[in-house]
mmCIF file with all atom_site columns, C-alpha atoms in Angstrom:
data_model
loop_
_atom_site.group_PDB
_atom_site.id
_atom_site.type_symbol
_atom_site.label_atom_id
_atom_site.label_alt_id
_atom_site.label_comp_id
_atom_site.label_asym_id
_atom_site.label_entity_id
_atom_site.label_seq_id
_atom_site.pdbx_PDB_ins_code
_atom_site.Cartn_x
_atom_site.Cartn_y
_atom_site.Cartn_z
_atom_site.occupancy
_atom_site.B_iso_or_equiv
_atom_site.pdbx_formal_charge
_atom_site.auth_seq_id
_atom_site.auth_comp_id
_atom_site.auth_asym_id
_atom_site.auth_atom_id
_atom_site.pdbx_PDB_model_num
ATOM 1   C CA . GLY A 1 1   ? 135.986 134.570 -274.404 1.00 0.00 ? 1   GLY A CA 1
ATOM 2   C CA . ALA A 1 2   ? 135.049 131.268 -272.854 1.00 0.00 ? 2   ALA A CA 1
ATOM 3   C CA . VAL A 1 3   ? 131.731 131.195 -271.037 1.00 0.00 ? 3   VAL A CA 1
ATOM 4   C CA . VAL A 1 4   ? 130.503 128.698 -268.494 1.00 0.00 ? 4   VAL A CA 1
ATOM 5   C CA . SER A 1 5   ? 126.804 128.766 -267.743 1.00 0.00 ? 5   SER A CA 1
ATOM 6   C CA . GLN A 1 6   ? 125.634 127.419 -264.403 1.00 0.00 ? 6   GLN A CA 1
ATOM 7   C CA . HIS A 1 7   ? 122.025 126.803 -263.369 1.00 0.00 ? 7   HIS A CA 1
ATOM 8   C CA . PRO A 1 8   ? 120.172 127.332 -261.186 1.00 0.00 ? 8   PRO A CA 1
ATOM 9   C CA . SER A 1 9   ? 121.672 130.389 -259.564 1.00 0.00 ? 9   SER A CA 1
ATOM 10  C CA . ARG A 1 10  ? 119.631 129.872 -256.420 1.00 0.00 ? 10  ARG A CA 1
ATOM 11  C CA . VAL A 1 11  ? 117.664 126.943 -255.108 1.00 0.00 ? 11  VAL A CA 1
ATOM 12  C CA . ILE A 1 12  ? 115.841 126.240 -251.900 1.00 0.00 ? 12  ILE A CA 1
ATOM 13  C CA . CYS A 1 13  ? 114.931 122.652 -251.167 1.00 0.00 ? 13  CYS A CA 1
ATOM 14  C CA . LYS A 1 14  ? 113.559 120.598 -248.324 1.00 0.00 ? 14  LYS A CA 1
ATOM 15  C CA . SER A 1 15  ? 115.696 118.239 -246.287 1.00 0.00 ? 15  SER A CA 1
ATOM 16  C CA . GLY A 1 16  ? 115.843 114.810 -247.819 1.00 0.00 ? 16  GLY A CA 1
ATOM 17  C CA . THR A 1 17  ? 115.314 115.903 -251.387 1.00 0.00 ? 17  THR A CA 1
ATOM 18  C CA . SER A 1 18  ? 117.887 115.980 -254.174 1.00 0.00 ? 18  SER A CA 1
ATOM 19  C CA . VAL A 1 19  ? 119.054 118.946 -256.181 1.00 0.00 ? 19  VAL A CA 1
ATOM 20  C CA . LYS A 1 20  ? 120.754 118.937 -259.560 1.00 0.00 ? 20  LYS A CA 1
ATOM 21  C CA . ILE A 1 21  ? 123.098 121.716 -260.629 1.00 0.00 ? 21  ILE A CA 1
ATOM 22  C CA . GLU A 1 22  ? 124.109 122.053 -264.269 1.00 0.00 ? 22  GLU A CA 1
ATOM 23  C CA . CYS A 1 23  ? 127.256 123.510 -265.692 1.00 0.00 ? 23  CYS A CA 1
ATOM 24  C CA . ARG A 1 24  ? 127.569 124.076 -269.429 1.00 0.00 ? 24  ARG A CA 1
ATOM 25  C CA . SER A 1 25  ? 130.462 125.296 -271.503 1.00 0.00 ? 25  SER A CA 1
ATOM 26  C CA . LEU A 1 26  ? 128.819 127.504 -274.123 1.00 0.00 ? 26  LEU A CA 1
ATOM 27  C CA . ASP A 1 27  ? 131.478 128.086 -276.732 1.00 0.00 ? 27  ASP A CA 1
ATOM 28  C CA . PHE A 1 28  ? 134.091 125.466 -276.076 1.00 0.00 ? 28  PHE A CA 1
ATOM 29  C CA . GLN A 1 29  ? 134.448 121.812 -275.211 1.00 0.00 ? 29  GLN A CA 1
ATOM 30  C CA . ALA A 1 30  ? 135.420 120.962 -271.680 1.00 0.00 ? 30  ALA A CA 1
ATOM 31  C CA . THR A 1 31  ? 136.767 117.475 -271.156 1.00 0.00 ? 31  THR A CA 1
ATOM 32  C CA . THR A 1 32  ? 137.388 118.384 -267.544 1.00 0.00 ? 32  THR A CA 1
ATOM 33  C CA . MET A 1 33  ? 135.362 120.492 -265.192 1.00 0.00 ? 33  MET A CA 1
ATOM 34  C CA . PHE A 1 34  ? 135.953 121.193 -261.531 1.00 0.00 ? 34  PHE A CA 1
ATOM 35  C CA . TRP A 1 35  ? 133.337 121.509 -258.825 1.00 0.00 ? 35  TRP A CA 1
ATOM 36  C CA . TYR A 1 36  ? 133.964 123.710 -255.816 1.00 0.00 ? 36  TYR A CA 1
ATOM 37  C CA . ARG A 1 37  ? 132.132 124.530 -252.647 1.00 0.00 ? 37  ARG A CA 1
ATOM 38  C CA . GLN A 1 38  ? 132.484 127.915 -250.982 1.00 0.00 ? 38  GLN A CA 1
ATOM 39  C CA . PHE A 1 39  ? 131.351 128.888 -247.490 1.00 0.00 ? 39  PHE A CA 1
ATOM 40  C CA . PRO A 1 40  ? 130.630 132.552 -246.697 1.00 0.00 ? 40  PRO A CA 1
ATOM 41  C CA . LYS A 1 41  ? 133.789 134.624 -246.776 1.00 0.00 ? 41  LYS A CA 1
ATOM 42  C CA . LYS A 1 42  ? 135.875 131.512 -247.263 1.00 0.00 ? 42  LYS A CA 1
ATOM 43  C CA . SER A 1 43  ? 137.997 130.075 -249.980 1.00 0.00 ? 43  SER A CA 1
ATOM 44  C CA . LEU A 1 44  ? 136.975 127.669 -252.707 1.00 0.00 ? 44  LEU A CA 1
ATOM 45  C CA . MET A 1 45  ? 137.208 124.060 -251.692 1.00 0.00 ? 45  MET A CA 1
ATOM 46  C CA . LEU A 1 46  ? 137.676 121.638 -254.554 1.00 0.00 ? 46  LEU A CA 1
ATOM 47  C CA . MET A 1 47  ? 135.146 118.843 -254.283 1.00 0.00 ? 47  MET A CA 1
ATOM 48  C CA . ALA A 1 48  ? 135.772 116.829 -257.398 1.00 0.00 ? 48  ALA A CA 1
ATOM 49  C CA . THR A 1 49  ? 137.119 116.750 -260.906 1.00 0.00 ? 49  THR A CA 1
ATOM 50  C CA . SER A 1 50  ? 134.560 115.860 -263.526 1.00 0.00 ? 50  SER A CA 1
ATOM 51  C CA . ASN A 1 51  ? 135.882 113.949 -266.531 1.00 0.00 ? 51  ASN A CA 1
ATOM 52  C CA . GLU A 1 52  ? 133.892 113.547 -269.717 1.00 0.00 ? 52  GLU A CA 1
ATOM 53  C CA . GLY A 1 53  ? 133.046 109.934 -270.337 1.00 0.00 ? 53  GLY A CA 1
ATOM 54  C CA . SER A 1 54  ? 134.543 108.590 -267.146 1.00 0.00 ? 54  SER A CA 1
ATOM 55  C CA . LYS A 1 55  ? 134.063 108.637 -263.412 1.00 0.00 ? 55  LYS A CA 1
ATOM 56  C CA . ALA A 1 56  ? 134.664 111.771 -261.461 1.00 0.00 ? 56  ALA A CA 1
ATOM 57  C CA . THR A 1 57  ? 137.638 112.050 -259.157 1.00 0.00 ? 57  THR A CA 1
ATOM 58  C CA . TYR A 1 58  ? 136.655 113.122 -255.675 1.00 0.00 ? 58  TYR A CA 1
ATOM 59  C CA . GLU A 1 59  ? 138.800 114.948 -253.154 1.00 0.00 ? 59  GLU A CA 1
ATOM 60  C CA . GLN A 1 60  ? 139.492 113.397 -249.818 1.00 0.00 ? 60  GLN A CA 1
ATOM 61  C CA . GLY A 1 61  ? 136.558 113.722 -247.467 1.00 0.00 ? 61  GLY A CA 1
ATOM 62  C CA . VAL A 1 62  ? 133.944 114.346 -250.159 1.00 0.00 ? 62  VAL A CA 1
ATOM 63  C CA . GLU A 1 63  ? 131.240 111.681 -250.248 1.00 0.00 ? 63  GLU A CA 1
ATOM 64  C CA . LYS A 1 64  ? 130.807 110.452 -253.797 1.00 0.00 ? 64  LYS A CA 1
ATOM 65  C CA . ASP A 1 65  ? 127.394 108.964 -253.040 1.00 0.00 ? 65  ASP A CA 1
ATOM 66  C CA . LYS A 1 66  ? 126.281 112.271 -251.615 1.00 0.00 ? 66  LYS A CA 1
ATOM 67  C CA . PHE A 1 67  ? 127.548 114.458 -254.417 1.00 0.00 ? 67  PHE A CA 1
ATOM 68  C CA . LEU A 1 68  ? 126.899 112.686 -257.696 1.00 0.00 ? 68  LEU A CA 1
ATOM 69  C CA . ILE A 1 69  ? 128.746 114.030 -260.684 1.00 0.00 ? 69  ILE A CA 1
ATOM 70  C CA . ASN A 1 70  ? 127.947 113.221 -264.277 1.00 0.00 ? 70  ASN A CA 1
ATOM 71  C CA . HIS A 1 71  ? 129.877 114.501 -267.281 1.00 0.00 ? 71  HIS A CA 1
ATOM 72  C CA . ALA A 1 72  ? 128.010 112.919 -270.145 1.00 0.00 ? 72  ALA A CA 1
ATOM 73  C CA . SER A 1 73  ? 129.092 115.290 -272.884 1.00 0.00 ? 73  SER A CA 1
ATOM 74  C CA . LEU A 1 74  ? 131.902 117.669 -273.703 1.00 0.00 ? 74  LEU A CA 1
ATOM 75  C CA . THR A 1 75  ? 129.745 120.638 -272.793 1.00 0.00 ? 75  THR A CA 1
ATOM 76  C CA . LEU A 1 76  ? 127.762 119.519 -269.757 1.00 0.00 ? 76  LEU A CA 1
ATOM 77  C CA . SER A 1 77  ? 128.618 118.461 -266.253 1.00 0.00 ? 77  SER A CA 1
ATOM 78  C CA . THR A 1 78  ? 126.070 118.040 -263.484 1.00 0.00 ? 78  THR A CA 1
ATOM 79  C CA . LEU A 1 79  ? 126.351 117.885 -259.730 1.00 0.00 ? 79  LEU A CA 1
ATOM 80  C CA . THR A 1 80  ? 123.496 116.285 -257.824 1.00 0.00 ? 80  THR A CA 1
ATOM 81  C CA . VAL A 1 81  ? 123.300 116.801 -254.102 1.00 0.00 ? 81  VAL A CA 1
ATOM 82  C CA . THR A 1 82  ? 121.392 113.768 -252.882 1.00 0.00 ? 82  THR A CA 1
ATOM 83  C CA . SER A 1 83  ? 119.304 113.601 -249.724 1.00 0.00 ? 83  SER A CA 1
ATOM 84  C CA . ALA A 1 84  ? 120.208 117.167 -248.924 1.00 0.00 ? 84  ALA A CA 1
ATOM 85  C CA . HIS A 1 85  ? 120.555 118.346 -245.349 1.00 0.00 ? 85  HIS A CA 1
ATOM 86  C CA . PRO A 1 86  ? 120.878 121.868 -243.938 1.00 0.00 ? 86  PRO A CA 1
ATOM 87  C CA . GLU A 1 87  ? 124.631 121.410 -243.580 1.00 0.00 ? 87  GLU A CA 1
ATOM 88  C CA . ASP A 1 88  ? 124.806 121.023 -247.366 1.00 0.00 ? 88  ASP A CA 1
ATOM 89  C CA . SER A 1 89  ? 123.683 124.623 -247.719 1.00 0.00 ? 89  SER A CA 1
ATOM 90  C CA . SER A 1 90  ? 126.484 126.433 -249.487 1.00 0.00 ? 90  SER A CA 1
ATOM 91  C CA . PHE A 1 91  ? 127.638 128.124 -252.659 1.00 0.00 ? 91  PHE A CA 1
ATOM 92  C CA . TYR A 1 92  ? 128.549 125.563 -255.337 1.00 0.00 ? 92  TYR A CA 1
ATOM 93  C CA . ILE A 1 93  ? 130.549 126.665 -258.326 1.00 0.00 ? 93  ILE A CA 1
ATOM 94  C CA . CYS A 1 94  ? 132.014 124.927 -261.337 1.00 0.00 ? 94  CYS A CA 1
ATOM 95  C CA . SER A 1 95  ? 134.942 125.824 -263.524 1.00 0.00 ? 95  SER A CA 1
ATOM 96  C CA . ALA A 1 96  ? 136.552 124.692 -266.733 1.00 0.00 ? 96  ALA A CA 1
ATOM 97  C CA . ASP A 1 97  ? 139.686 125.455 -268.690 1.00 0.00 ? 97  ASP A CA 1
ATOM 98  C CA . GLY A 1 98  ? 138.176 127.271 -271.615 1.00 0.00 ? 98  GLY A CA 1
ATOM 99  C CA . GLN A 1 99  ? 140.992 129.002 -273.366 1.00 0.00 ? 99  GLN A CA 1
ATOM 100 C CA . GLY A 1 100 ? 144.070 126.998 -272.816 1.00 0.00 ? 100 GLY A CA 1
ATOM 101 C CA . GLY A 1 101 ? 146.648 127.075 -270.085 1.00 0.00 ? 101 GLY A CA 1
ATOM 102 C CA . ASN A 1 102 ? 147.571 130.748 -270.185 1.00 0.00 ? 102 ASN A CA 1
ATOM 103 C CA . TYR A 1 103 ? 144.107 132.118 -269.603 1.00 0.00 ? 103 TYR A CA 1
ATOM 104 C CA . GLY A 1 104 ? 143.105 130.511 -266.371 1.00 0.00 ? 104 GLY A CA 1
ATOM 105 C CA . TYR A 1 105 ? 139.898 128.790 -265.624 1.00 0.00 ? 105 TYR A CA 1
ATOM 106 C CA . THR A 1 106 ? 136.474 130.121 -266.408 1.00 0.00 ? 106 THR A CA 1
ATOM 107 C CA . PHE A 1 107 ? 134.007 129.876 -263.574 1.00 0.00 ? 107 PHE A CA 1
ATOM 108 C CA . GLY A 1 108 ? 130.272 129.493 -263.689 1.00 0.00 ? 108 GLY A CA 1
ATOM 109 C CA . SER A 1 109 ? 128.185 132.047 -261.831 1.00 0.00 ? 109 SER A CA 1
ATOM 110 C CA . GLY A 1 110 ? 127.598 129.663 -258.948 1.00 0.00 ? 110 GLY A CA 1
ATOM 111 C CA . THR A 1 111 ? 124.567 128.135 -257.276 1.00 0.00 ? 111 THR A CA 1
ATOM 112 C CA . ARG A 1 112 ? 123.400 129.202 -253.843 1.00 0.00 ? 112 ARG A CA 1
ATOM 113 C CA . LEU A 1 113 ? 121.824 126.131 -252.253 1.00 0.00 ? 113 LEU A CA 1
ATOM 114 C CA . THR A 1 114 ? 119.694 126.494 -249.146 1.00 0.00 ? 114 THR A CA 1
ATOM 115 C CA . VAL A 1 115 ? 118.315 123.359 -247.533 1.00 0.00 ? 115 VAL A CA 1
ATOM 116 C CA . VAL A 1 116 ? 115.456 123.929 -245.117 1.00 0.00 ? 116 VAL A CA 1
ATOM 117 C CA . GLY B 2 1   ? 149.417 117.599 -249.347 1.00 0.00 ? 1   GLY B CA 1
ATOM 118 C CA . GLN B 2 2   ? 149.889 120.887 -251.062 1.00 0.00 ? 2   GLN B CA 1
ATOM 119 C CA . GLN B 2 3   ? 148.964 123.920 -249.027 1.00 0.00 ? 3   GLN B CA 1
ATOM 120 C CA . VAL B 2 4   ? 148.553 127.447 -250.296 1.00 0.00 ? 4   VAL B CA 1
ATOM 121 C CA . MET B 2 5   ? 148.475 130.127 -247.656 1.00 0.00 ? 5   MET B CA 1
ATOM 122 C CA . GLN B 2 6   ? 147.436 133.686 -248.288 1.00 0.00 ? 6   GLN B CA 1
ATOM 123 C CA . ILE B 2 7   ? 147.715 136.761 -246.113 1.00 0.00 ? 7   ILE B CA 1
ATOM 124 C CA . PRO B 2 8   ? 146.191 138.986 -245.008 1.00 0.00 ? 8   PRO B CA 1
ATOM 125 C CA . GLN B 2 9   ? 142.686 137.561 -244.996 1.00 0.00 ? 9   GLN B CA 1
ATOM 126 C CA . TYR B 2 10  ? 141.247 141.031 -244.666 1.00 0.00 ? 10  TYR B CA 1
ATOM 127 C CA . GLN B 2 11  ? 142.515 144.388 -245.881 1.00 0.00 ? 11  GLN B CA 1
ATOM 128 C CA . HIS B 2 12  ? 140.874 147.719 -245.227 1.00 0.00 ? 12  HIS B CA 1
ATOM 129 C CA . VAL B 2 13  ? 142.337 150.360 -247.528 1.00 0.00 ? 13  VAL B CA 1
ATOM 130 C CA . GLN B 2 14  ? 141.787 154.062 -247.912 1.00 0.00 ? 14  GLN B CA 1
ATOM 131 C CA . GLU B 2 15  ? 141.122 155.077 -251.486 1.00 0.00 ? 15  GLU B CA 1
ATOM 132 C CA . GLY B 2 16  ? 144.382 156.081 -253.122 1.00 0.00 ? 16  GLY B CA 1
ATOM 133 C CA . GLU B 2 17  ? 146.565 153.912 -250.885 1.00 0.00 ? 17  GLU B CA 1
ATOM 134 C CA . ASP B 2 18  ? 148.585 150.910 -251.970 1.00 0.00 ? 18  ASP B CA 1
ATOM 135 C CA . PHE B 2 19  ? 148.379 147.389 -250.579 1.00 0.00 ? 19  PHE B CA 1
ATOM 136 C CA . THR B 2 20  ? 149.861 143.954 -251.115 1.00 0.00 ? 20  THR B CA 1
ATOM 137 C CA . THR B 2 21  ? 148.535 140.450 -250.636 1.00 0.00 ? 21  THR B CA 1
ATOM 138 C CA . TYR B 2 22  ? 150.912 137.524 -250.291 1.00 0.00 ? 22  TYR B CA 1
ATOM 139 C CA . CYS B 2 23  ? 150.663 133.896 -251.210 1.00 0.00 ? 23  CYS B CA 1
ATOM 140 C CA . ASN B 2 24  ? 152.897 131.040 -250.050 1.00 0.00 ? 24  ASN B CA 1
ATOM 141 C CA . SER B 2 25  ? 152.926 127.412 -251.066 1.00 0.00 ? 25  SER B CA 1
ATOM 142 C CA . SER B 2 26  ? 154.330 124.500 -249.128 1.00 0.00 ? 26  SER B CA 1
ATOM 143 C CA . THR B 2 27  ? 155.508 122.955 -252.388 1.00 0.00 ? 27  THR B CA 1
ATOM 144 C CA . THR B 2 28  ? 157.033 124.226 -255.608 1.00 0.00 ? 28  THR B CA 1
ATOM 145 C CA . LEU B 2 29  ? 154.421 125.330 -258.110 1.00 0.00 ? 29  LEU B CA 1
ATOM 146 C CA . SER B 2 30  ? 154.376 124.912 -261.860 1.00 0.00 ? 30  SER B CA 1
ATOM 147 C CA . ASN B 2 31  ? 152.343 128.072 -262.083 1.00 0.00 ? 31  ASN B CA 1
ATOM 148 C CA . ILE B 2 32  ? 150.203 130.372 -260.008 1.00 0.00 ? 32  ILE B CA 1
ATOM 149 C CA . GLN B 2 33  ? 147.016 132.139 -260.955 1.00 0.00 ? 33  GLN B CA 1
ATOM 150 C CA . TRP B 2 34  ? 145.219 135.083 -259.435 1.00 0.00 ? 34  TRP B CA 1
ATOM 151 C CA . TYR B 2 35  ? 141.474 135.591 -259.393 1.00 0.00 ? 35  TYR B CA 1
ATOM 152 C CA . LYS B 2 36  ? 139.151 138.344 -258.218 1.00 0.00 ? 36  LYS B CA 1
ATOM 153 C CA . GLN B 2 37  ? 135.713 137.675 -256.806 1.00 0.00 ? 37  GLN B CA 1
ATOM 154 C CA . ARG B 2 38  ? 133.367 140.598 -256.351 1.00 0.00 ? 38  ARG B CA 1
ATOM 155 C CA . PRO B 2 39  ? 130.803 140.394 -253.535 1.00 0.00 ? 39  PRO B CA 1
ATOM 156 C CA . GLY B 2 40  ? 128.033 138.046 -254.629 1.00 0.00 ? 40  GLY B CA 1
ATOM 157 C CA . GLY B 2 41  ? 129.901 137.091 -257.770 1.00 0.00 ? 41  GLY B CA 1
ATOM 158 C CA . HIS B 2 42  ? 132.145 134.348 -259.033 1.00 0.00 ? 42  HIS B CA 1
ATOM 159 C CA . PRO B 2 43  ? 135.937 134.268 -259.396 1.00 0.00 ? 43  PRO B CA 1
ATOM 160 C CA . VAL B 2 44  ? 137.283 135.951 -262.492 1.00 0.00 ? 44  VAL B CA 1
ATOM 161 C CA . PHE B 2 45  ? 140.727 135.124 -263.818 1.00 0.00 ? 45  PHE B CA 1
ATOM 162 C CA . LEU B 2 46  ? 143.262 137.948 -263.594 1.00 0.00 ? 46  LEU B CA 1
ATOM 163 C CA . ILE B 2 47  ? 146.617 136.490 -264.547 1.00 0.00 ? 47  ILE B CA 1
ATOM 164 C CA . GLN B 2 48  ? 148.889 133.469 -264.604 1.00 0.00 ? 48  GLN B CA 1
ATOM 165 C CA . LEU B 2 49  ? 152.572 133.427 -263.681 1.00 0.00 ? 49  LEU B CA 1
ATOM 166 C CA . VAL B 2 50  ? 154.759 130.596 -264.863 1.00 0.00 ? 50  VAL B CA 1
ATOM 167 C CA . LYS B 2 51  ? 158.421 131.572 -264.785 1.00 0.00 ? 51  LYS B CA 1
ATOM 168 C CA . SER B 2 52  ? 160.638 131.894 -261.762 1.00 0.00 ? 52  SER B CA 1
ATOM 169 C CA . GLY B 2 53  ? 160.913 135.556 -260.750 1.00 0.00 ? 53  GLY B CA 1
ATOM 170 C CA . GLU B 2 54  ? 158.274 136.602 -263.246 1.00 0.00 ? 54  GLU B CA 1
ATOM 171 C CA . VAL B 2 55  ? 156.660 140.014 -262.871 1.00 0.00 ? 55  VAL B CA 1
ATOM 172 C CA . LYS B 2 56  ? 153.533 141.034 -264.736 1.00 0.00 ? 56  LYS B CA 1
ATOM 173 C CA . LYS B 2 57  ? 151.586 144.265 -264.639 1.00 0.00 ? 57  LYS B CA 1
ATOM 174 C CA . GLN B 2 58  ? 147.983 145.048 -265.386 1.00 0.00 ? 58  GLN B CA 1
ATOM 175 C CA . LYS B 2 59  ? 147.500 148.803 -265.041 1.00 0.00 ? 59  LYS B CA 1
ATOM 176 C CA . ARG B 2 60  ? 147.645 149.388 -261.257 1.00 0.00 ? 60  ARG B CA 1
ATOM 177 C CA . LEU B 2 61  ? 148.125 145.688 -260.430 1.00 0.00 ? 61  LEU B CA 1
ATOM 178 C CA . THR B 2 62  ? 151.594 144.141 -260.208 1.00 0.00 ? 62  THR B CA 1
ATOM 179 C CA . PHE B 2 63  ? 151.973 140.387 -259.859 1.00 0.00 ? 63  PHE B CA 1
ATOM 180 C CA . GLN B 2 64  ? 155.181 138.639 -258.858 1.00 0.00 ? 64  GLN B CA 1
ATOM 181 C CA . PHE B 2 65  ? 156.241 135.005 -258.766 1.00 0.00 ? 65  PHE B CA 1
ATOM 182 C CA . GLY B 2 66  ? 159.079 134.140 -256.437 1.00 0.00 ? 66  GLY B CA 1
ATOM 183 C CA . GLU B 2 67  ? 162.425 132.804 -257.575 1.00 0.00 ? 67  GLU B CA 1
ATOM 184 C CA . ALA B 2 68  ? 161.747 129.474 -255.903 1.00 0.00 ? 68  ALA B CA 1
ATOM 185 C CA . LYS B 2 69  ? 158.234 129.347 -257.393 1.00 0.00 ? 69  LYS B CA 1
ATOM 186 C CA . LYS B 2 70  ? 156.738 128.895 -253.953 1.00 0.00 ? 70  LYS B CA 1
ATOM 187 C CA . ASN B 2 71  ? 155.416 132.368 -253.307 1.00 0.00 ? 71  ASN B CA 1
ATOM 188 C CA . SER B 2 72  ? 153.651 135.153 -255.101 1.00 0.00 ? 72  SER B CA 1
ATOM 189 C CA . SER B 2 73  ? 152.322 138.610 -254.441 1.00 0.00 ? 73  SER B CA 1
ATOM 190 C CA . LEU B 2 74  ? 149.767 141.017 -255.809 1.00 0.00 ? 74  LEU B CA 1
ATOM 191 C CA . HIS B 2 75  ? 150.405 144.720 -255.282 1.00 0.00 ? 75  HIS B CA 1
ATOM 192 C CA . ILE B 2 76  ? 147.731 147.287 -256.080 1.00 0.00 ? 76  ILE B CA 1
ATOM 193 C CA . THR B 2 77  ? 148.672 150.949 -256.268 1.00 0.00 ? 77  THR B CA 1
ATOM 194 C CA . ALA B 2 78  ? 146.329 153.900 -255.821 1.00 0.00 ? 78  ALA B CA 1
ATOM 195 C CA . THR B 2 79  ? 143.410 151.736 -254.745 1.00 0.00 ? 79  THR B CA 1
ATOM 196 C CA . GLN B 2 80  ? 140.015 152.602 -256.165 1.00 0.00 ? 80  GLN B CA 1
ATOM 197 C CA . THR B 2 81  ? 136.540 151.638 -254.996 1.00 0.00 ? 81  THR B CA 1
ATOM 198 C CA . THR B 2 82  ? 136.311 149.331 -258.001 1.00 0.00 ? 82  THR B CA 1
ATOM 199 C CA . ASP B 2 83  ? 139.071 147.224 -256.449 1.00 0.00 ? 83  ASP B CA 1
ATOM 200 C CA . VAL B 2 84  ? 136.657 145.979 -253.789 1.00 0.00 ? 84  VAL B CA 1
ATOM 201 C CA . GLY B 2 85  ? 136.407 142.209 -253.676 1.00 0.00 ? 85  GLY B CA 1
ATOM 202 C CA . THR B 2 86  ? 138.277 139.114 -252.637 1.00 0.00 ? 86  THR B CA 1
ATOM 203 C CA . TYR B 2 87  ? 141.545 138.286 -254.348 1.00 0.00 ? 87  TYR B CA 1
ATOM 204 C CA . PHE B 2 88  ? 142.534 134.634 -254.492 1.00 0.00 ? 88  PHE B CA 1
ATOM 205 C CA . CYS B 2 89  ? 145.791 133.091 -255.495 1.00 0.00 ? 89  CYS B CA 1
ATOM 206 C CA . ALA B 2 90  ? 145.641 129.546 -256.830 1.00 0.00 ? 90  ALA B CA 1
ATOM 207 C CA . GLY B 2 91  ? 148.629 127.313 -257.293 1.00 0.00 ? 91  GLY B CA 1
ATOM 208 C CA . ARG B 2 92  ? 149.131 124.283 -259.431 1.00 0.00 ? 92  ARG B CA 1
ATOM 209 C CA . THR B 2 93  ? 151.862 121.669 -259.104 1.00 0.00 ? 93  THR B CA 1
ATOM 210 C CA . THR B 2 94  ? 153.191 119.507 -261.896 1.00 0.00 ? 94  THR B CA 1
ATOM 211 C CA . ASP B 2 95  ? 151.533 116.420 -260.505 1.00 0.00 ? 95  ASP B CA 1
ATOM 212 C CA . SER B 2 96  ? 148.164 117.901 -259.647 1.00 0.00 ? 96  SER B CA 1
ATOM 213 C CA . TRP B 2 97  ? 146.459 117.019 -262.920 1.00 0.00 ? 97  TRP B CA 1
ATOM 214 C CA . GLY B 2 98  ? 145.385 120.577 -263.556 1.00 0.00 ? 98  GLY B CA 1
ATOM 215 C CA . LYS B 2 99  ? 143.807 121.035 -260.147 1.00 0.00 ? 99  LYS B CA 1
ATOM 216 C CA . LEU B 2 100 ? 144.173 124.428 -258.543 1.00 0.00 ? 100 LEU B CA 1
ATOM 217 C CA . GLN B 2 101 ? 144.748 124.820 -254.828 1.00 0.00 ? 101 GLN B CA 1
ATOM 218 C CA . PHE B 2 102 ? 143.207 128.098 -253.757 1.00 0.00 ? 102 PHE B CA 1
ATOM 219 C CA . GLY B 2 103 ? 144.490 130.312 -250.997 1.00 0.00 ? 103 GLY B CA 1
ATOM 220 C CA . ALA B 2 104 ? 142.066 131.609 -248.390 1.00 0.00 ? 104 ALA B CA 1
ATOM 221 C CA . GLY B 2 105 ? 141.716 134.901 -250.222 1.00 0.00 ? 105 GLY B CA 1
ATOM 222 C CA . THR B 2 106 ? 142.212 138.521 -249.207 1.00 0.00 ? 106 THR B CA 1
ATOM 223 C CA . GLN B 2 107 ? 138.991 140.427 -248.776 1.00 0.00 ? 107 GLN B CA 1
ATOM 224 C CA . VAL B 2 108 ? 139.575 144.043 -249.714 1.00 0.00 ? 108 VAL B CA 1
ATOM 225 C CA . VAL B 2 109 ? 137.381 146.866 -248.487 1.00 0.00 ? 109 VAL B CA 1
ATOM 226 C CA . VAL B 2 110 ? 138.031 150.344 -249.835 1.00 0.00 ? 110 VAL B CA 1
ATOM 227 C CA . THR B 2 111 ? 137.001 153.477 -247.997 1.00 0.00 ? 111 THR B CA 1
ATOM 228 C CA . PRO B 2 112 ? 136.379 156.529 -250.172 1.00 0.00 ? 112 PRO B CA 1
#
């Protein structure tokens, strides 16, 4: 089945630094990937839709300059959290439609970001 | 905008019992998907419902899509400890460009 690889799984960074999270589709091409943020015991909040070769589409209230998304190839999307602050600490997870409409989306394993 | 509401948010079940989680959308959905997220893990796709009134079964799990395509339910019979996790419904409308709107999830705890 479709596999989405997400790295790193955990990262701790200092306030003010930037962190890049990678999401790769291993055995399929993903023209679109979705980036979510999840707080403890909460639902997944869609942050943005990453489109290969074009600008990402951000959800209302998500700062595009804060959360930079790049989808340079059909198998790689990256999310960069710039000038991170403690309130950016969260679980970030990507997903892609790997097998066509009837099989749902495949999620990466997520990245636990802690900003200290 | 589209809202997907899910209840209950928390379900404590005795092993062997049945339970149901419900999902309601403020708008008509083109389809609804269900995912399971184990503690510390990521969401894993369970099923997709597309047709009005559709019912699908996966072993002890029964999924229903309402006639108006605005609500859905997941019923689990004879709960096992392996059913522990959070179950999310996620709805998609025809104009949402593939985006899924997730419900808040039902966190299921199973007591042996």
